Amino acid sequence: MVSSGDFCQTRRVCGVLIRIDSVTKRYPDGTVAVDRLSLDIPDRSITVLVGPSGCGKTTTLRMINRMVEPSEGTILLDGRDIMRQPVNTLRRSMGYVIQNAGLFQHRTIIDNIATVPRLLGWGKEKARERARELMGRVGLDASLAKRYPYQLSGGQQQRVGVARALAADPPVLLMDEPFSAVDPVVRKGLQDELLRIQEELGKTIVFVTHDIDEAVKLGTMVAVMRTGGRLAQFAPPAELLSEPADEFVEDFLGADRGIRRLSFFPSAGLELVTAPVVATDSTAEQIAARDTPDAPYLLVTSPDGKPLGWSEPRNLTAGEIDPAQLLSYGRPFVAGTDSLRAALDCAVLSPTGWAVAVDADGRVAGVVSQQTIAEAIRGAHKESTSEAKALR
Amino acid sequence: MSGFFDIPSDLQHSWLGLIGLHLREALLPVLAGLVLALPIAQLCVRFRWLYPPVLWVTTVLYAIPSLAFFVVLIDYTGQTELTVMIPLAVYSLVILVPAIVDGVRSVPQETLAAATAMGFGPLRRYVQVQLPIAVPAIIAGLRVAVVSSISLVSVGTLIGNQGALGNLLADSMFYHRPELAVNSVVTTAVLAIVIDALLVGLRHLLTPWMEDTAK
Ligand SMILES: Nc1ncnc2c1ncn2[C@@H]1O[C@H](COP(=O)(O)OP(=O)(O)O)[C@@H](O)[C@H]1O
Ligand SMILES: [Mg+2]
């Protein structure tokens, strides 16, 4: 067990906000939904509970705000036993977001969001002002304020759910499969938004999902649970992917965990080359000079540096380059920002086997071959293994 | 020849007076039924085991003919409006309790969970979340209760002319004036239709949050 000081350094988060200590939940019908679960949920970060359906994720989450009472064990919030706090005060200090949002269908969007501030005794105008502010924060247009939930799309409703949970500025957010019922494109938007909100507001978020990809994407820490309500592994996502604790976790992670793990390696160290890059306004000499044996293809860019496509050097005549004749360059990755996974994906999709790196403005920063990427991957693996050893 | 709207003097009311009387005798019991049904329904929702016996009792009450009620009540409340209104209140209660319980139970689980998680106590949750969402079901129940109440008031003619517009039926035979019977039936029907339309309007007013297609 790492002490909280180490925790700060190695995980870049500080302290434990919620301590779940050997908690068991036995329902009246005898079902053991959670079995001696212990979990230290770090402050100001996203902790994901993930596992197959029925493994006790919802039960665990609901024990934190006392919608379900533990049969055994204790839960501490900031060092204090939650059972000793007035239940409604406890709940109002924790935002709760669920699948399908659970909005009040009889209240307007703005009044939905203002619910908890109103319960806390805020005046109507102050609560609505706060609600308006939150609509902006979660990316909802102000014109939706007076609408009713049925007039919103699923994704918009879910944003309202998040805004409602944030309204009274609670330190903790509990989220139970909040994005499971929306389509993949909207889901990705909501996930990105959540990461941004978490960055801005520094909430402690406990997030339940059955989707391991979502867990890996969002979690600072990921708790994998197995059927019977037992903890299988609790680790940062990169560690989960590189060192699954057992076969169950390995199976649950799926077949391509090696590829997915690359998401955690930055592309910053990749050595980019600019030699095989020419612009449409390059001269014949420039093109000839770029024609080296290492690069059988040249990447053609527009005069302002945007990628256009690949071509064999002998097919290029200065001044007469036709963008329509070029080979597609696939999907570029953003140098430094994107991960090795994006770089590799880009190289695999490229017909020439070379990935195109661009800067934040979409101008070509250089190109990189599959071989170079493969070497970078090997290097990253070595580094992370030695880091993991040093941690033990 | 006396006209359609000439009401025999033994009824002591004009035509409009009879309508007012009829509405009072029909609507007050529905109101009383509603006031009683709300807490009973909440208890039935909170304590699930309570609902079957309550349903059983109300069904038995509903099966008692109004005449039997009158016979029993007349010893206590005499030949008064109250004797007519008490059974009507009971019938309303019988219609409204299941309507409210079903309406309240139709509130989605997620909505309830969200309310609980935000720190709504049971009473606040019932009044601020469950009841408003049950409004369409409650008003559907009210429509049935009101229409049956309006038609049942006429039976009150059997206990000392307490049947409002229904009294015209008895007078129609007594004075051999069939137009009084037509008046009674048509006026009662129109009243029922008008009040029903008002309730539909009320529901539209109270539920701007419902999709139009569902209305
Ligand atoms: N109220 C309840 N009574 C009895 N069993 C329950 C109840 N709620 C959940 N369970 C059971 O507990 C287990 C865990 O449920 P849950 O926490 O909802 O799992 P998850 O959210 O991971 O799908 C399941 O086997 C479920 O059937
Ligand atoms: Mg669940």
XYZ file of C-alpha atoms in Angstrom, chain A:
392
model
C 0.000 0.000 0.000
C 1.391 3.408 -0.914
C 1.216 6.175 1.653
C -0.706 9.264 0.645
C 2.531 11.208 0.189
C 3.783 8.735 -2.421
C 0.348 8.757 -3.916
C 0.589 12.502 -4.524
C 3.847 12.131 -6.332
C 3.221 9.067 -8.381
C -0.408 9.674 -9.303
C -0.384 13.468 -9.419
C -3.393 13.638 -7.128
C -3.511 14.360 -3.458
C -5.126 12.577 -0.592
C -8.000 10.225 -0.209
C -11.460 11.732 -0.153
C -13.608 8.649 0.098
C -12.416 5.564 1.902
C -14.436 2.417 1.385
C -13.332 0.028 4.100
C -14.211 -3.702 3.856
C -17.748 -2.958 2.815
C -20.197 -5.777 2.190
C -23.751 -5.417 0.938
C -26.150 -8.295 1.371
C -29.636 -7.593 0.035
C -32.631 -8.922 1.997
C -33.034 -11.748 -0.545
C -29.528 -12.951 0.289
C -27.750 -11.627 -2.817
C -24.257 -10.519 -1.931
C -23.869 -7.562 -4.269
C -20.605 -6.248 -2.825
C -18.150 -8.426 -0.965
C -15.570 -6.948 1.440
C -14.676 -4.133 -0.894
C -11.911 -1.731 0.098
C -11.130 1.236 -2.074
C -9.386 4.544 -1.461
C -10.879 7.067 -3.823
C -8.423 9.882 -4.429
C -9.325 13.524 -4.225
C -9.839 15.683 -7.323
C -9.647 12.934 -9.891
C -11.855 10.478 -11.719
C -12.108 7.010 -10.223
C -13.899 4.552 -12.481
C -15.688 1.430 -11.263
C -15.862 -0.978 -14.163
C -17.006 -4.561 -14.496
C -19.604 -6.818 -16.073
C -23.300 -6.200 -15.492
C -24.451 -7.229 -12.014
C -21.009 -7.064 -10.398
C -22.137 -4.516 -7.811
C -21.065 -1.201 -9.327
C -24.373 0.593 -8.801
C -24.666 -0.820 -5.294
C -21.195 0.448 -4.443
C -21.950 3.898 -5.824
C -25.246 4.100 -3.982
C -23.633 3.169 -0.709
C -21.514 6.312 -0.996
C -24.578 8.579 -0.837
C -26.503 6.189 1.406
C -29.188 5.286 -1.079
C -28.116 1.780 -0.098
C -26.879 1.052 3.419
C -23.850 -1.233 3.781
C -24.406 -4.481 5.682
C -20.843 -4.410 6.991
C -17.884 -2.091 6.857
C -17.588 1.666 6.855
C -17.341 4.462 4.339
C -15.473 7.608 5.280
C -15.913 10.908 3.480
C -12.981 13.178 4.210
C -12.264 11.084 7.291
C -15.826 11.168 8.670
C -18.170 8.184 8.770
C -20.998 8.910 6.334
C -23.485 7.125 8.592
C -23.037 9.869 11.177
C -24.061 12.673 8.850
C -27.624 13.815 8.190
C -28.591 11.864 5.106
C -30.022 14.692 3.022
C -27.112 17.000 3.837
C -24.740 14.248 2.721
C -26.654 13.734 -0.518
C -26.770 17.416 -1.348
C -22.974 17.497 -1.070
C -22.731 14.875 -3.808
C -23.959 15.393 -7.344
C -25.575 12.305 -8.845
C -25.860 11.602 -12.564
C -27.555 8.527 -14.010
C -28.300 6.844 -17.288
C -31.116 8.608 -19.169
C -30.445 11.598 -16.913
C -33.550 11.083 -14.717
C -34.647 14.657 -15.322
C -37.847 16.024 -13.825
C -40.079 15.903 -16.889
C -42.492 18.440 -15.388
C -39.886 21.136 -14.877
C -38.110 23.360 -17.360
C -34.427 22.812 -18.033
C -33.406 25.779 -15.957
C -35.547 24.684 -13.004
C -34.197 21.155 -13.270
C -30.679 22.507 -12.932
C -31.686 24.833 -10.082
C -33.159 21.967 -8.020
C -30.449 21.455 -5.417
C -29.697 25.165 -4.875
C -33.442 25.622 -4.269
C -33.427 22.722 -1.791
C -30.524 24.414 -0.046
C -32.680 27.494 0.381
C -31.299 29.772 -2.324
C -33.678 32.409 -3.695
C -35.324 31.627 -7.019
C -33.417 34.275 -8.978
C -30.026 33.401 -7.558
C -30.615 29.700 -8.241
C -31.667 30.403 -11.816
C -28.689 32.625 -12.393
C -26.439 29.825 -11.219
C -28.324 27.400 -13.470
C -27.790 29.668 -16.478
C -24.087 29.814 -15.735
C -23.922 26.017 -15.600
C -25.756 25.632 -18.894
C -22.859 27.484 -20.471
C -20.335 25.359 -18.673
C -21.745 22.075 -19.938
C -22.200 23.394 -23.462
C -25.957 23.965 -23.531
C -27.374 26.875 -25.454
C -29.101 29.483 -23.275
C -32.150 29.319 -25.537
C -32.952 25.866 -24.103
C -33.553 27.271 -20.606
C -37.347 27.418 -20.847
C -37.765 24.126 -22.704
C -38.975 20.906 -21.138
C -36.907 17.698 -21.100
C -38.963 15.983 -23.824
C -37.906 18.721 -26.227
C -34.196 17.850 -25.865
C -32.066 15.143 -27.480
C -30.618 12.369 -25.342
C -27.189 13.995 -25.366
C -28.602 17.360 -24.342
C -30.603 15.749 -21.546
C -27.455 14.121 -20.266
C -25.723 17.525 -20.231
C -28.623 18.878 -18.198
C -28.120 15.947 -15.822
C -24.471 16.891 -15.377
C -25.322 20.576 -14.906
C -27.966 19.681 -12.324
C -25.442 17.582 -10.406
C -22.930 20.437 -10.422
C -25.411 23.155 -9.471
C -24.626 23.429 -5.775
C -20.895 23.009 -6.439
C -20.591 19.711 -4.522
C -17.053 18.366 -3.984
C -18.127 14.900 -5.140
C -19.878 13.696 -8.303
C -21.313 10.201 -8.485
C -22.031 9.064 -12.029
C -23.777 5.790 -12.862
C -23.345 4.815 -16.523
C -24.255 8.371 -17.464
C -23.303 8.079 -21.118
C -24.378 4.498 -21.854
C -27.646 5.361 -23.540
C -26.363 7.883 -26.086
C -24.850 7.156 -29.480
C -21.054 6.806 -29.811
C -20.404 10.203 -31.373
C -22.389 12.064 -28.727
C -20.809 9.878 -26.059
C -17.321 10.865 -27.122
C -18.330 14.532 -26.943
C -19.744 14.071 -23.449
C -16.624 12.226 -22.287
C -14.349 14.986 -23.567
C -16.579 17.545 -21.903
C -16.412 15.661 -18.610
C -12.616 15.579 -18.737
C -12.591 19.304 -19.400
C -15.034 20.041 -16.572
C -13.032 17.877 -14.191
C -9.876 19.744 -15.169
C -11.545 23.114 -14.602
C -13.421 22.328 -11.404
C -11.247 19.662 -9.756
C -14.169 17.529 -8.587
C -13.769 14.096 -7.081
C -15.685 11.928 -9.497
C -16.724 8.311 -9.005
C -17.782 7.034 -12.396
C -19.480 3.699 -13.055
C -19.392 2.043 -16.467
C -19.374 -1.420 -18.008
C -17.329 -0.138 -20.936
C -13.606 -0.720 -20.428
C -12.685 1.762 -23.163
C -14.611 4.465 -21.365
C -12.936 3.469 -18.100
C -9.471 3.665 -19.621
C -10.215 6.968 -21.282
C -11.692 8.737 -18.260
C -10.131 7.125 -15.217
C -7.244 8.496 -13.223
C -7.699 5.279 -11.303
C -9.732 2.293 -12.458
C -11.271 -0.307 -10.166
C -12.134 -3.490 -12.034
C -14.849 -5.458 -10.247
C -15.814 -9.042 -10.824
C -19.148 -10.786 -10.429
C -19.926 -11.281 -6.758
C -18.910 -7.730 -5.917
C -15.212 -8.333 -5.439
C -12.379 -6.066 -6.453
C -10.169 -7.600 -9.137
C -7.687 -4.768 -9.605
C -7.324 -1.115 -8.678
C -4.739 0.717 -10.738
C -4.139 3.601 -13.107
C -5.301 2.653 -16.603
C -1.807 2.354 -18.110
C -0.818 -0.095 -15.413
C -4.048 -2.018 -15.881
C -3.250 -2.473 -19.563
C 0.390 -3.378 -19.046
C -0.004 -5.559 -15.983
C -3.462 -7.044 -15.574
C -3.636 -8.697 -12.171
C -5.159 -11.942 -13.404
C -6.897 -13.712 -16.245
C -10.260 -12.155 -15.464
C -8.894 -8.635 -15.823
C -6.971 -9.631 -18.930
C -10.106 -11.060 -20.555
C -12.108 -8.058 -19.559
C -9.575 -5.715 -21.124
C -10.066 -7.467 -24.445
C -7.753 -8.687 -27.174
C -6.185 -5.423 -28.306
C -4.974 -4.130 -24.958
C -1.442 -3.866 -26.366
C -2.581 -1.396 -28.986
C -4.777 0.467 -26.544
C -1.945 0.773 -24.097
C -0.106 2.855 -26.657
C -2.631 5.627 -25.880
C -0.611 6.269 -22.748
C 2.710 6.768 -24.538
C 3.226 10.284 -25.842
C 4.316 10.853 -29.423
C 6.519 13.704 -28.229
C 9.737 11.693 -28.460
C 9.160 10.550 -32.050
C 11.848 11.658 -34.420
C 10.138 13.393 -37.313
C 11.839 13.879 -40.653
C 11.125 16.719 -43.009
C 13.312 15.536 -45.893
C 10.555 13.848 -47.944
C 8.249 16.892 -47.822
C 7.732 19.234 -50.762
C 5.232 21.993 -51.454
C 3.196 22.501 -54.616
C 5.281 25.577 -55.337
C 8.646 23.804 -54.907
C 11.154 24.120 -57.727
C 12.458 21.187 -59.804
C 15.792 21.372 -57.955
C 14.091 21.200 -54.588
C 12.107 18.147 -55.664
C 15.213 16.452 -57.025
C 17.096 17.193 -53.810
C 14.346 15.561 -51.715
C 14.383 12.387 -53.778
C 16.458 10.161 -51.467
C 16.646 6.360 -51.369
C 15.290 6.273 -47.733
C 11.974 7.742 -48.761
C 10.408 6.198 -51.809
C 7.525 8.688 -51.553
C 7.341 12.440 -51.097
C 4.594 14.212 -49.146
C 3.204 17.184 -51.011
C 1.856 20.120 -49.049
C 0.084 23.304 -50.035
C 2.276 26.438 -50.076
C 1.139 27.192 -46.476
C 2.158 23.743 -45.248
C -1.146 21.799 -45.130
C -0.745 18.148 -46.210
C -2.186 17.222 -49.637
C -0.960 13.719 -50.389
C 1.873 11.338 -51.281
C 3.510 10.819 -54.618
C 6.475 8.957 -56.135
C 9.171 11.533 -56.893
C 9.278 10.640 -60.605
C 5.606 11.544 -60.991
C 6.186 15.072 -59.732
C 6.888 17.897 -62.179
C 7.616 21.255 -60.616
C 4.847 23.770 -61.208
C 2.421 21.128 -62.501
C 1.522 19.214 -59.358
C -2.129 18.143 -59.476
C -3.463 17.445 -55.933
C -6.079 15.097 -57.424
C -3.322 12.722 -58.624
C -1.779 12.318 -55.143
C -2.205 9.295 -52.866
C -4.320 9.987 -49.771
C -2.269 10.638 -46.612
C -4.818 9.054 -44.262
C -5.316 10.813 -40.984
C -2.478 12.919 -39.580
C -1.584 12.930 -35.872
C -0.768 16.014 -33.867
C 2.906 15.874 -32.972
C 3.472 15.894 -29.217
C -0.214 16.014 -28.277
C -1.430 12.729 -29.714
C -0.238 9.394 -28.420
C 1.899 6.724 -30.063
C -1.372 4.916 -30.724
C -2.552 7.748 -32.962
C 0.820 7.847 -34.721
C 0.800 4.111 -35.318
C -2.793 4.185 -36.507
C -1.867 6.909 -38.920
C 1.106 4.958 -40.302
C -0.974 1.782 -40.651
C -3.694 3.652 -42.545
C -1.247 5.447 -44.823
C -0.745 3.727 -48.209
C 2.958 4.539 -48.021
C 3.453 3.237 -44.473
C 4.503 6.671 -43.307
C 2.534 8.753 -40.807
C 2.055 12.482 -41.241
C 2.599 14.653 -38.177
C 0.993 18.080 -38.046
C 1.199 20.946 -35.569
C -1.776 22.410 -33.737
C -2.661 24.510 -36.793
C -2.703 21.509 -39.108
C 0.599 22.341 -40.843
C 2.962 19.478 -41.556
C 5.579 19.104 -38.835
C 7.236 16.112 -40.491
C 6.687 12.501 -41.412
C 7.630 9.314 -39.634
C 7.969 5.708 -40.791
C 6.417 2.604 -39.225
C 9.917 1.439 -38.274
C 10.618 4.602 -36.321
C 7.282 4.307 -34.536
C 7.984 0.658 -33.710
C 11.339 1.649 -32.193
C 9.659 4.368 -30.148
C 7.153 1.800 -28.866
C 9.928 -0.566 -27.830
C 11.671 2.323 -26.064
C 8.502 3.350 -24.255
C 7.887 -0.218 -23.095
C 11.363 -0.464 -21.648
C 10.963 2.817 -19.835
C 7.574 1.965 -18.332
C 8.784 -1.433 -17.153
C 11.734 0.075 -15.325
C 9.470 2.774 -13.887
C 7.052 0.148 -12.620
C 9.934 -1.746 -11.008
C 11.169 1.427 -9.329
C 7.700 2.003 -7.863
C 7.568 -1.334 -6.084
